[in-house]
Coordinates of C-alpha atoms in Angstrom, one line a residue:
Chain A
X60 CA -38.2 -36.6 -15.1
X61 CA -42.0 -36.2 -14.6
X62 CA -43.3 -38.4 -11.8
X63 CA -46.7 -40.3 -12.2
X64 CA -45.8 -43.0 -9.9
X65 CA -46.2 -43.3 -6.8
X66 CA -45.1 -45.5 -3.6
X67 CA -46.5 -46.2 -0.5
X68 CA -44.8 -47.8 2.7
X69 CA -46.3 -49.0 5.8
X70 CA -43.0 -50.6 8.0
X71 CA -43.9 -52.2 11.8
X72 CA -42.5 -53.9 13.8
X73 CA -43.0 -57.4 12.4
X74 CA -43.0 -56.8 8.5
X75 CA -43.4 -53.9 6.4
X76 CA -45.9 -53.6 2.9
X77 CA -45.7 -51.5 0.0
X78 CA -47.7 -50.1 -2.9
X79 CA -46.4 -49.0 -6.2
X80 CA -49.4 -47.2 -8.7
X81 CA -48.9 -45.7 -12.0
X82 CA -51.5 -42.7 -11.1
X83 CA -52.1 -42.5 -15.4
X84 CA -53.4 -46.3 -15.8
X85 CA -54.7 -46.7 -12.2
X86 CA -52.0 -50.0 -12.4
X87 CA -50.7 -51.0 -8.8
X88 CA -48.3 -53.9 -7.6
X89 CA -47.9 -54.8 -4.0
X90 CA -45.1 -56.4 -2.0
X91 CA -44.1 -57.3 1.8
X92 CA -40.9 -57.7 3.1
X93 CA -39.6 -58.5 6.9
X94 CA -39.9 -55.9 9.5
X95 CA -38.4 -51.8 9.3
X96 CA -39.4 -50.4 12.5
X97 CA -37.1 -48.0 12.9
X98 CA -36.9 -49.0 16.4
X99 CA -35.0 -51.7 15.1
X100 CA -31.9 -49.9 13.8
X101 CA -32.0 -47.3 11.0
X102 CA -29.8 -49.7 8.8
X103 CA -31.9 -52.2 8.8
X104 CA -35.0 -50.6 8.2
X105 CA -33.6 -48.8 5.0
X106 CA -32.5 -52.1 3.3
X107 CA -35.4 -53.3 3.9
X108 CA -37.4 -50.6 2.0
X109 CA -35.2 -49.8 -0.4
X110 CA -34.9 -53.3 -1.5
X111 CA -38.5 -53.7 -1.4
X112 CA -38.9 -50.5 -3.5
X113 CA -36.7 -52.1 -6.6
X114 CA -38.9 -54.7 -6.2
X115 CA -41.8 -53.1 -7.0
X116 CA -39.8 -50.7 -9.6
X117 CA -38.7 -54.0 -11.4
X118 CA -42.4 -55.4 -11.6
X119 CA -43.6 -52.1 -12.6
X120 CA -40.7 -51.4 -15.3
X121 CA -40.2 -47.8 -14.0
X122 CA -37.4 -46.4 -11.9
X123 CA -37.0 -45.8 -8.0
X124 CA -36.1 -42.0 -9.2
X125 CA -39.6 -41.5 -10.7
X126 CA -41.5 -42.7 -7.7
X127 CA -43.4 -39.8 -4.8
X128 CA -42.8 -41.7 -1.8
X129 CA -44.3 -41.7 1.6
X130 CA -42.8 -44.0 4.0
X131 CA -45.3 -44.9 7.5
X132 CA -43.0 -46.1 9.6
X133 CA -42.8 -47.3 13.5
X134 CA -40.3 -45.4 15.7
X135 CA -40.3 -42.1 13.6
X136 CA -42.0 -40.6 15.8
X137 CA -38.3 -39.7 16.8
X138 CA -37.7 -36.9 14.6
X139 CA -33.9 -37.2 14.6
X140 CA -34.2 -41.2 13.8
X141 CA -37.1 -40.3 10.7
X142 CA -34.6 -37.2 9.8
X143 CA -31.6 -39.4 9.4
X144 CA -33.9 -42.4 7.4
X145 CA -35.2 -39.8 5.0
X146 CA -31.5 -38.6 4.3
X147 CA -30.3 -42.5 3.6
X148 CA -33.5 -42.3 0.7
X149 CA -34.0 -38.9 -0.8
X150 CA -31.5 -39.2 -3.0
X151 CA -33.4 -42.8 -4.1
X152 CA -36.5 -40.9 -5.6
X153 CA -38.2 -38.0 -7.1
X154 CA -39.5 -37.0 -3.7
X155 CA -39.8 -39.1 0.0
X156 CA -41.3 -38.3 3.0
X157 CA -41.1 -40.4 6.4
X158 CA -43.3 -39.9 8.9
X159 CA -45.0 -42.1 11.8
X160 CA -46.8 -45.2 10.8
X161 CA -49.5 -43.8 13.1
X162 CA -50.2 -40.7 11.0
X163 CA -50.7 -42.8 7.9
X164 CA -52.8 -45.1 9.7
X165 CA -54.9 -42.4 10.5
X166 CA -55.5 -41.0 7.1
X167 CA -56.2 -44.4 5.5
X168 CA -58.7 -45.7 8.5
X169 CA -61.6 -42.9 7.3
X170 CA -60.3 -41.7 4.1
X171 CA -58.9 -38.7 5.5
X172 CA -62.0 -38.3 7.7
X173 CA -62.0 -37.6 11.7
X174 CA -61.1 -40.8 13.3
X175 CA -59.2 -41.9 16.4
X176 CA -57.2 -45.7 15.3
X177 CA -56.0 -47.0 17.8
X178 CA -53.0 -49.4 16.7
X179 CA -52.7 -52.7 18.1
X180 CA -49.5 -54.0 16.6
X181 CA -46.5 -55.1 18.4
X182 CA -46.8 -51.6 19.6
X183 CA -49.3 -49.7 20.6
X184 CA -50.5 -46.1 19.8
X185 CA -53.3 -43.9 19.0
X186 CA -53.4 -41.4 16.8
X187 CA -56.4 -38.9 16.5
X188 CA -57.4 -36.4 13.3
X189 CA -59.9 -34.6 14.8
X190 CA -63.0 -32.1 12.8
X191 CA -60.3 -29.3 12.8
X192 CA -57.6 -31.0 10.9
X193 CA -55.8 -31.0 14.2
X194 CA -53.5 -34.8 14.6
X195 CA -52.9 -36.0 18.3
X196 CA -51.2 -38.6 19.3
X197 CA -51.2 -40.8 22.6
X198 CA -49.1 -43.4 23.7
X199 CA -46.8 -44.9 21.0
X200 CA -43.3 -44.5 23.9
X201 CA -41.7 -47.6 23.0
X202 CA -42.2 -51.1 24.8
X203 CA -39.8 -50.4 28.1
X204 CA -42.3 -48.0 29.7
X205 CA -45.4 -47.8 27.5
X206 CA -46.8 -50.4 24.4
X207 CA -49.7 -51.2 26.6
X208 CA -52.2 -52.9 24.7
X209 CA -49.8 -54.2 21.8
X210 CA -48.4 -57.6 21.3
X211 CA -44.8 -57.4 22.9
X212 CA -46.2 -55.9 26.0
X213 CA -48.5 -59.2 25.9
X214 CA -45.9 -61.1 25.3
X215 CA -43.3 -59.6 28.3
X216 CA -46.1 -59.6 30.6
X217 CA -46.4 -63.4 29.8
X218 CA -42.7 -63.9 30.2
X219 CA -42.6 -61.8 33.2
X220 CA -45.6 -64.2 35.2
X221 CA -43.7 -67.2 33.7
X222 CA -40.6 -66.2 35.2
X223 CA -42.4 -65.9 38.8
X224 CA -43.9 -69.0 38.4
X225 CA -39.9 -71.1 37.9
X226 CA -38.6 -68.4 40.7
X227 CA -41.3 -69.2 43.3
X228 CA -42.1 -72.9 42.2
X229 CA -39.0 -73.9 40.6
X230 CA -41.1 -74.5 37.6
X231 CA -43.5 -73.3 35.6
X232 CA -47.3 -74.8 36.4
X233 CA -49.3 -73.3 33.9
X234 CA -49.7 -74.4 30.8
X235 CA -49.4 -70.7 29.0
X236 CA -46.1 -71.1 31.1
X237 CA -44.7 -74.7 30.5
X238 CA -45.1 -73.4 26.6
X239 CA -43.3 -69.8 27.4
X240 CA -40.5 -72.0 29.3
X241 CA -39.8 -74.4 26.3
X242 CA -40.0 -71.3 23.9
X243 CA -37.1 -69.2 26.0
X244 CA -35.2 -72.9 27.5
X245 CA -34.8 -74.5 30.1
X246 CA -32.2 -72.8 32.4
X247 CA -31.3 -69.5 33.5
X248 CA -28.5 -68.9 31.2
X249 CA -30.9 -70.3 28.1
X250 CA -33.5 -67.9 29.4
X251 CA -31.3 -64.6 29.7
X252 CA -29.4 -65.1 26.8
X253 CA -33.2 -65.3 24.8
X254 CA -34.0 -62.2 26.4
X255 CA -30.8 -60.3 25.6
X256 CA -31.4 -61.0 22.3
X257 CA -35.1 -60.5 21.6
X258 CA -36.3 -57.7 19.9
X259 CA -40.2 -56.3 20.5
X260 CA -41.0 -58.3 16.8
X261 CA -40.1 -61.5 18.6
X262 CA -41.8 -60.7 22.4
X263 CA -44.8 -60.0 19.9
X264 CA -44.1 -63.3 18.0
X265 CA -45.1 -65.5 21.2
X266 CA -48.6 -63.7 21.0
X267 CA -50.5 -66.4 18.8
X268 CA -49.2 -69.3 21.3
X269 CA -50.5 -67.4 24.0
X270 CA -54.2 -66.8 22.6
X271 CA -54.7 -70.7 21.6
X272 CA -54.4 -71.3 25.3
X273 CA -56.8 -68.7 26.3
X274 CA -59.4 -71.3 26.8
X275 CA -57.9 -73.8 28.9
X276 CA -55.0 -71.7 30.9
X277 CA -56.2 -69.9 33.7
X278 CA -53.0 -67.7 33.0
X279 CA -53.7 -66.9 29.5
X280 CA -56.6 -66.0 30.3
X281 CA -55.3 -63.7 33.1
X282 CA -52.9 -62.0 31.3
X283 CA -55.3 -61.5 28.2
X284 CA -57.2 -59.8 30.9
X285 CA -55.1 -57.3 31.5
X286 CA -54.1 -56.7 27.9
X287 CA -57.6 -55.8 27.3
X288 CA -57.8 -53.2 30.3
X289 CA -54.5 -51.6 28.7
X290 CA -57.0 -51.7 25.3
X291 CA -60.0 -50.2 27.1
X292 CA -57.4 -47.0 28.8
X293 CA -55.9 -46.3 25.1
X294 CA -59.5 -46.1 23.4
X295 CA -61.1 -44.0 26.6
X296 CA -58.1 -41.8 26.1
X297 CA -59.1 -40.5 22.5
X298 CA -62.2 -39.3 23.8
X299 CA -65.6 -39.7 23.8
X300 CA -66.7 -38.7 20.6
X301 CA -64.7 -39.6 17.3
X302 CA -65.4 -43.2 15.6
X303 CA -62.7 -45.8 16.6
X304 CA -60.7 -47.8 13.9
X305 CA -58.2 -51.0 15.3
X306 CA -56.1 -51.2 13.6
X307 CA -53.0 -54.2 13.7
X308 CA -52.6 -57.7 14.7
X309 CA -54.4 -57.7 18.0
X310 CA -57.3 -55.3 16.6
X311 CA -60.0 -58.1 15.5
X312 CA -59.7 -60.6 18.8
X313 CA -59.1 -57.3 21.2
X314 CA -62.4 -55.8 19.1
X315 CA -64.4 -58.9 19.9
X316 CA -63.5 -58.5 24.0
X317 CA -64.4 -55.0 24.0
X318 CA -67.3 -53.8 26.6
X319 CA -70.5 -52.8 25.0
X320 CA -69.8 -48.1 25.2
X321 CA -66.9 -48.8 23.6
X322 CA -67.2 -51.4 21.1
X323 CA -70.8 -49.3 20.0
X324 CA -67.9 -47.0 18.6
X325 CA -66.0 -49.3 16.5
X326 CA -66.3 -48.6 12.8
X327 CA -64.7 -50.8 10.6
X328 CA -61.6 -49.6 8.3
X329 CA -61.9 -47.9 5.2
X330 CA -58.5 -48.3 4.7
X331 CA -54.8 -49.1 6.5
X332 CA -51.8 -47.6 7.0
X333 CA -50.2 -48.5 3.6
X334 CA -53.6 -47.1 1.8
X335 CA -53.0 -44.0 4.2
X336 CA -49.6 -43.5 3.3
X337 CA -50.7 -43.9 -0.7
X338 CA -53.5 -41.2 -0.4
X339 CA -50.2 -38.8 1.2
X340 CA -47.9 -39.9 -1.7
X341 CA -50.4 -38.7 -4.6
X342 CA -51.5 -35.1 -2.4
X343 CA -47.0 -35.0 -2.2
X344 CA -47.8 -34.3 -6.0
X345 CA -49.8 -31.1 -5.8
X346 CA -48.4 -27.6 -5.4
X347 CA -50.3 -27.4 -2.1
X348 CA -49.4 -30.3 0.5
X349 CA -47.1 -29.0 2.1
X350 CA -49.6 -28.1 5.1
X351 CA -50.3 -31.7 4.8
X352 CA -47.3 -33.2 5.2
X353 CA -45.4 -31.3 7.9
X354 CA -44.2 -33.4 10.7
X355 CA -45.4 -34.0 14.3
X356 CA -46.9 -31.5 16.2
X357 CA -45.1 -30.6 19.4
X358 CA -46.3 -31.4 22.6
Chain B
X237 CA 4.8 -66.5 40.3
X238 CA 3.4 -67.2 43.9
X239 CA 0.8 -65.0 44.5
X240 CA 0.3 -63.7 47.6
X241 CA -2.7 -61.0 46.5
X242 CA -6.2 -60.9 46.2
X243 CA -8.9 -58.7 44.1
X244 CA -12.2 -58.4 44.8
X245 CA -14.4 -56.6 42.2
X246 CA -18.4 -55.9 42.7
X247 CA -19.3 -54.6 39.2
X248 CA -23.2 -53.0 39.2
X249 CA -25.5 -51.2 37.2
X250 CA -24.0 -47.6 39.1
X251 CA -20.2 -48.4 39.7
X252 CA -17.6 -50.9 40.3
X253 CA -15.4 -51.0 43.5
X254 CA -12.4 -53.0 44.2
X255 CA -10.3 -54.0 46.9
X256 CA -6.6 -55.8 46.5
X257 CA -5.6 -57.2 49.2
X258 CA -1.6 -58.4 50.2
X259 CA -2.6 -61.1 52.4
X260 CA 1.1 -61.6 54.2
X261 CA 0.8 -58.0 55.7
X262 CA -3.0 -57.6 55.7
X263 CA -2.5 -54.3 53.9
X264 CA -5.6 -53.3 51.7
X265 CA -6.1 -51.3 48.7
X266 CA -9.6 -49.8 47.7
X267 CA -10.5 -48.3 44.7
X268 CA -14.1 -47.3 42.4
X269 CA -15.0 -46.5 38.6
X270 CA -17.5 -46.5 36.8
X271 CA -20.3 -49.1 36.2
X272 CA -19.3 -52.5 34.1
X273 CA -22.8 -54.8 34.5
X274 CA -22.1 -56.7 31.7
X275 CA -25.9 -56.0 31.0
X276 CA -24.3 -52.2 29.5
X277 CA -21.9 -54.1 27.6
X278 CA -18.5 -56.4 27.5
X279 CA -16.3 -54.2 26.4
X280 CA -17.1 -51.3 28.5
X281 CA -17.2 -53.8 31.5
X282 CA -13.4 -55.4 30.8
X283 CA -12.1 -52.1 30.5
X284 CA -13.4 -50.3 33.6
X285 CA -12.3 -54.2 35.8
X286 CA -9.1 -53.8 33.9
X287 CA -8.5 -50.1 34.6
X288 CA -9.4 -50.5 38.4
X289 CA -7.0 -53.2 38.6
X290 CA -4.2 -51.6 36.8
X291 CA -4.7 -48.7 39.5
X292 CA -4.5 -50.3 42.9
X293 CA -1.6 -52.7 41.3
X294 CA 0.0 -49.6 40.7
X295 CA -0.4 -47.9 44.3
X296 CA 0.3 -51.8 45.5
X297 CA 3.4 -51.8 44.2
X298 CA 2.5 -55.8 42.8
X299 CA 1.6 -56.8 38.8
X300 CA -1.8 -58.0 37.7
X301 CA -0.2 -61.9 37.0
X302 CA 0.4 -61.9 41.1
X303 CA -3.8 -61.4 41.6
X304 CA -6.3 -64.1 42.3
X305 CA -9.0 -62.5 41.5
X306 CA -13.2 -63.0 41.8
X307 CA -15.1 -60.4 39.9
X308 CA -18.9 -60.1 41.0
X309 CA -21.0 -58.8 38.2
X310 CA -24.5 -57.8 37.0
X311 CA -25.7 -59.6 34.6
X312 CA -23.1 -62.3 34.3
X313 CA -26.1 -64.8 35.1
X314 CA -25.9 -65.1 31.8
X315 CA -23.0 -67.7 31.3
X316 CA -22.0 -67.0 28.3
X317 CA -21.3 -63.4 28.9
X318 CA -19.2 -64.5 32.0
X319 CA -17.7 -66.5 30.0
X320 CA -16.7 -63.9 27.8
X321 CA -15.6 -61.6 30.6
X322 CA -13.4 -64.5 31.8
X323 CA -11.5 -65.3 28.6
X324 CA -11.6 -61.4 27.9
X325 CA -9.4 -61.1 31.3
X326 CA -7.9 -64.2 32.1
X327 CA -4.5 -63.9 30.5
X328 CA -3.9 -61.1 32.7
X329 CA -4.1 -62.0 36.6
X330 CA -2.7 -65.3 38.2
X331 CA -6.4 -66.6 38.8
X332 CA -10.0 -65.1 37.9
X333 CA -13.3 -66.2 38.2
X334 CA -16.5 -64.3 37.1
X335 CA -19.8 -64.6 38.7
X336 CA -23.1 -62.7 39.3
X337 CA -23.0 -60.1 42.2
X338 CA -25.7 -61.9 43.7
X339 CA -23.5 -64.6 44.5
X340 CA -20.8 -62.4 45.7
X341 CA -23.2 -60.5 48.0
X342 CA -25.0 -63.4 49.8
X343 CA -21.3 -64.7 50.9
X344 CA -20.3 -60.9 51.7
X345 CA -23.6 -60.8 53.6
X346 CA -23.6 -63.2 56.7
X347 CA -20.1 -64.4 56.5
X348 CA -20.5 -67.2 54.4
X349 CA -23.8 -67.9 56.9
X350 CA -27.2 -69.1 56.0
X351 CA -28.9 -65.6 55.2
X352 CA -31.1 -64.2 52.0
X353 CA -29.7 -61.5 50.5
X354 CA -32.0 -59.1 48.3
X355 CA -30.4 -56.5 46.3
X356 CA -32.1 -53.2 45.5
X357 CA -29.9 -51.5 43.4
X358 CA -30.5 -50.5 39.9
X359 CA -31.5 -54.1 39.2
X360 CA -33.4 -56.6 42.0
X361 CA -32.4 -60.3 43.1
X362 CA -32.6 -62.4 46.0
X363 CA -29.6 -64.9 46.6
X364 CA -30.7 -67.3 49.0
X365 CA -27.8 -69.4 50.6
X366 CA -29.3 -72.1 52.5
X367 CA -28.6 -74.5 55.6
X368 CA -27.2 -77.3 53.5
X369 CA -25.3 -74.9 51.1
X370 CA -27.5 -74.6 48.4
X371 CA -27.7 -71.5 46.4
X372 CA -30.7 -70.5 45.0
X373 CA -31.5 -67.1 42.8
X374 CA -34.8 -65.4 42.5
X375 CA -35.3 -62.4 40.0
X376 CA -32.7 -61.0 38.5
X377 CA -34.0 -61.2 35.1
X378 CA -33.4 -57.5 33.7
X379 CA -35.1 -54.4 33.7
X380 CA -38.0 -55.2 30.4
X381 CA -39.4 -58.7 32.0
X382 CA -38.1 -58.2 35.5
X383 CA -36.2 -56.1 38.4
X384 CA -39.5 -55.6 40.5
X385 CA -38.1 -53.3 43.4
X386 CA -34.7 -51.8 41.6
X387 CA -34.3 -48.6 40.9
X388 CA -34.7 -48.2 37.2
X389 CA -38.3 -50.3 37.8
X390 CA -39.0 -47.5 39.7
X391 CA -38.0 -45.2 37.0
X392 CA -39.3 -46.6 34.5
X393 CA -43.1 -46.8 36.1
X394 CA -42.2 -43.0 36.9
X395 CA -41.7 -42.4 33.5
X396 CA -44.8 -44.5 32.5
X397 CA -47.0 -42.2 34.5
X398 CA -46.0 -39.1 33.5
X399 CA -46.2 -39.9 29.8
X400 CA -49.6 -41.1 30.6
X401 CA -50.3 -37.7 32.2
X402 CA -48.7 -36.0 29.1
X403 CA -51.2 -37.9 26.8
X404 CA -54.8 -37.0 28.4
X405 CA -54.0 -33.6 29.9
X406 CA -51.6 -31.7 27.7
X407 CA -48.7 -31.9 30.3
X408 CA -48.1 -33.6 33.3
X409 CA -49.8 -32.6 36.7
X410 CA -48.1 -34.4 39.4
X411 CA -45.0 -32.2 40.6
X412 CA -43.1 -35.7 39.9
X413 CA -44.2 -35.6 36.3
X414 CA -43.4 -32.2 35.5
X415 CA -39.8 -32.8 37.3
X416 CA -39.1 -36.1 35.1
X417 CA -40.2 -34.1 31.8
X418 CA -37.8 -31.2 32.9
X419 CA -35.5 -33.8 32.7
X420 CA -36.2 -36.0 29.7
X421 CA -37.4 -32.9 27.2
X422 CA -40.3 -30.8 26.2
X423 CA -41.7 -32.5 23.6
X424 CA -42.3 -35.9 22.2
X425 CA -39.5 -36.6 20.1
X426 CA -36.9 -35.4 22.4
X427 CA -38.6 -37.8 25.2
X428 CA -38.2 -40.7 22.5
X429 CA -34.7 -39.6 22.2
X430 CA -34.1 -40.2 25.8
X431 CA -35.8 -43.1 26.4
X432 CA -34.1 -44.4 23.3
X433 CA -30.6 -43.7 24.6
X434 CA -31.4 -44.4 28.2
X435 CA -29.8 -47.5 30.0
X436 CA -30.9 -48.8 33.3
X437 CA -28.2 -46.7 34.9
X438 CA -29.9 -43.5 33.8
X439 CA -33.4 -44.8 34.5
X440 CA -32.6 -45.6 38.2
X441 CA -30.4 -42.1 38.4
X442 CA -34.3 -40.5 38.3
X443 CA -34.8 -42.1 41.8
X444 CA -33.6 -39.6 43.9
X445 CA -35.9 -37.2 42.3
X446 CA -39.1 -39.1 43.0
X447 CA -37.7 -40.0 46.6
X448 CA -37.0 -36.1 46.9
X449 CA -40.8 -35.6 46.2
X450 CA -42.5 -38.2 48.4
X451 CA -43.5 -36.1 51.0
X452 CA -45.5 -33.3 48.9
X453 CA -46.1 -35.3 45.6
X454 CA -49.5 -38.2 45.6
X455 CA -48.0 -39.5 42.4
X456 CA -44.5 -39.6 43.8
X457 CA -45.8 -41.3 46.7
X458 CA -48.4 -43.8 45.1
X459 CA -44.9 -45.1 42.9
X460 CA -43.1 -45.5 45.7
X461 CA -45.6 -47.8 47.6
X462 CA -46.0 -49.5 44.3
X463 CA -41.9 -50.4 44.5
X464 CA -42.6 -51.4 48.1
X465 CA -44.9 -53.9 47.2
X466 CA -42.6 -55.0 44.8
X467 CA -40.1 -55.5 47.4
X468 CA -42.1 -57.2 49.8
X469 CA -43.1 -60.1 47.2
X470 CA -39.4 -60.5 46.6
X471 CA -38.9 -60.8 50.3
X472 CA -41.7 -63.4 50.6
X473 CA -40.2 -65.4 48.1
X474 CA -37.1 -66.1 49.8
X475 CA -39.7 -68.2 52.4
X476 CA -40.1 -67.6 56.0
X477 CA -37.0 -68.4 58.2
X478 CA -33.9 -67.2 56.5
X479 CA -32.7 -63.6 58.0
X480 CA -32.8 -61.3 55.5
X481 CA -30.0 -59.1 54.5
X482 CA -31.1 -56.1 52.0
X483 CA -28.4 -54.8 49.7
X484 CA -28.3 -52.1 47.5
X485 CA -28.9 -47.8 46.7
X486 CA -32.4 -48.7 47.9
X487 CA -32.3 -50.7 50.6
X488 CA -32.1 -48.4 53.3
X489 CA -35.2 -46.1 52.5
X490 CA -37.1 -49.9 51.5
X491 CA -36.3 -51.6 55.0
X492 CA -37.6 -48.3 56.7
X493 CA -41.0 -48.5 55.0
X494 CA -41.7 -52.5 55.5
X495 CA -44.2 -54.7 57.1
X496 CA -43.9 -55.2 60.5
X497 CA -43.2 -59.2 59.8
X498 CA -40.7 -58.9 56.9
X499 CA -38.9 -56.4 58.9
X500 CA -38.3 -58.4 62.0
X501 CA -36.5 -60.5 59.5
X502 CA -34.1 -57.8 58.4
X503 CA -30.8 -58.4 59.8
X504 CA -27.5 -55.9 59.3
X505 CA -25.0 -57.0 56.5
X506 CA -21.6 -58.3 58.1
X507 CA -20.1 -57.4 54.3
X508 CA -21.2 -56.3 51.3
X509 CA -20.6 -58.0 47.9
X510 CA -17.5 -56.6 47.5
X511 CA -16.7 -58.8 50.5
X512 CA -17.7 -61.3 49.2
X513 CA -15.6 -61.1 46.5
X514 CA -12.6 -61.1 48.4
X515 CA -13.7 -64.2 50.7
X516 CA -14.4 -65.8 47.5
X517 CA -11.1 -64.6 45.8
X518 CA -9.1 -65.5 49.2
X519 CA -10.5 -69.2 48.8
X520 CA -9.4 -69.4 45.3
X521 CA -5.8 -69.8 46.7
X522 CA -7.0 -73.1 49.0
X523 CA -6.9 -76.5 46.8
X524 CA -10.2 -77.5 48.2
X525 CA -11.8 -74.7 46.4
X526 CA -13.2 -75.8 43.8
X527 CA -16.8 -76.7 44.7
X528 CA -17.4 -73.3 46.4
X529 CA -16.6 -71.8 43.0
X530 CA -18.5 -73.8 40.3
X531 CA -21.3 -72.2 38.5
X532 CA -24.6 -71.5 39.3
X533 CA -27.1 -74.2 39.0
X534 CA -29.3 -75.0 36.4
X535 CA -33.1 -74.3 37.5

């Protein structure tokens, strides 16, 4: 069956998109689902996009097997993890690829263009395409020893303060902490059993509370602080040269705290991860991607 | 049955040692497997307690239903995971309580005595057992929001660096860096397959290595007085008069490289957790018992 459609998926940690376009009629249908970070468990991540993919198949009145996919997604940077997600789908459609959601970010921030984006999500990574073609990426290691600069570092580093605060003063005194304290509960047991149980999506999730009290908490503010030095390191790392997309949830507030060299080379997005991951689907359809579309490059 | 037996069992992040003692003849029985925190996992943790027991019943010549037994574990400040441990075992010994290793270690510490005890193993708590009794618990809140000063902190901000070194020169510098990328692979996705697989255990097994490397290595050296620091704020904590017992795979090399003030505190350890346990266990058999043995407190 001759493909003309094609399917784009960007999948984070806290929800995943997708675009469907008929490349004859120029037609396109979008949809968003909850969260396939592969990070969070292969299984999970694969419902998600396959269900999200008959979605769009339905509206569109075509058929998952006539779609060129490319799937962006968080935590494929693992190859054996992206490797056993594109064997659960291949057999969906007429072609798949699954790569990180990094890489597509960094073809849809400049249209294919040399770019460094950093992503501010509830991860954190960035991901260069340099004048040579060449793709680098830096950081991206997972929240337990990297993630600086994303949301669920934010958030465990505002969990982490809070927790000194109850240990040393048997309660929490700031405000940014009395909130954290009635989000987790009110007693150790409450507490752990929370943190056992949260993913990075819900560390991430108590980002928002913490940046309406940035004004009047002294420990918001803090911590905000130090989230923005964590910015600052990941965007001197790319160099000194290439524009600078931010890309993610915390992109537009972290953009606006920027220091004046670095925020004079912020350029604004000409397109995201799921447009990214669209502009790969369509080049999966000619003879001569393939240079295009091979995976990581090792260290 | 009368039972005339006890069982201590200190269950950690590294391994599990147990003791069964016949208390008519004073006749002891020590054994050790592998680790059963109940942070790695309930199942694996009942079977390793169960095993040990099973073993020095055996070489005791006595059946699990004569044991009173206390198990001290990590991560069973969690109550409902003690919980679960208890009902998991119950049925099979005469008595059995479950409680965190902190608890067990401050009794094991000083006798029973007033004293702070502050565990460095692959985890980090401070049991403080007061002047009227009173039992208070700082830290102890896992390795992702917590564990300042354990040892898979440590490795964790050893990984951390050497990543960072990975992403802005090419490959890591520091002899520490290049040692922990000998060990967690040569390129990026066999580093995120890993860190992906790694539990605390395996992140605090790298400590030796950095410790190895202090004397020749800045960056081995510049982590290890960022654990110390760690160490000391969780000594503060615990106040200013309490003697201080430190506990733990790290607590020798820490007390050696403390402040003059905190280490005038440092007193030896009468007993170790394991102790404890069995002081605790032995006072299960007395009817006025039951105070000594209720729960921790709420914060």
């Amino acid at each position: 069956m001759k493909s003309d459609y094609i399917l784009g998926v960007d999948g984070g940690g806290s929800k995943t998109t997708a675009r469907l376009v008929h490349l004859a009629s120029g037609k396109s249908w979008e949809g968003r689902a909850a969260a396939s970070s592969l990070s969070l468990g292969l299984t999970r991540s694969v419902a998600v996009i396959l269900e999200l993919a008959r979605e769009l198949a339905f509206r569109a009145d075509c058929e998952l097997e006539q779609l060129c996919v490319v799937c962006g997604l968080a935590g494929a940077g693992e190859r054996s993890l992206a490797n056993q997600a594109h064997e659960a789908m291949e057999s969906y459609f007429a072609r798949l690829e699954v790569m990180t959601d990094a890489r597509t970010s960094a073809y849809g921030a400049n249209g294919g263009e040399p770019v460094a984006v950093v992503a501010l999500g509830t991860g954190s990574v960035a991901m260069l395409l340099d004048e040579q073609g060449n793709e680098t990426m830096i950081g991206g290691w997972g929240l337990l020893v990297g993630d600086e600069g994303g949301g669920a570092r934010l958030g465990v580093n505002a969990i982490n303060a809070m927790l000194w605060e109850l240990d040393t003063l048997g309660q929490p005194e700031s405000e940014v902490g009395k909130w954290l304290c009635s989000q987790l509960g009110n007693n150790r047991s409450a507490i752990l059993y929370w943190l056992r149980h949260a993913t990075a999506t819900q560390f991430a999730g108590l980002v928002p509370g913490i940046i309406e009290r940035l004004e009047r908490c002294q420990q918001a503010k803090a911590l905000f602080e130090s989230h923005m030095q964590a910015v600052e390191r990941l965007i001197s790392a790319t160099g000194e040269h290439l524009p600078v997309v931010l890309t993610g949830g915390l992109a537009q507030i972290s953009a606006r705290h920027l220091s004046e060299p670095l925020r004079a080379r912020i350029i604004p997005a000409r397109g995201n991860s799921l447009d990214g991951a669209c502009i790969l689907a369509e080049s999966l359809m000619q003879p001569s991607s393939s240079a295009l579309l091979t995976g990581e490059s090792e260290l």
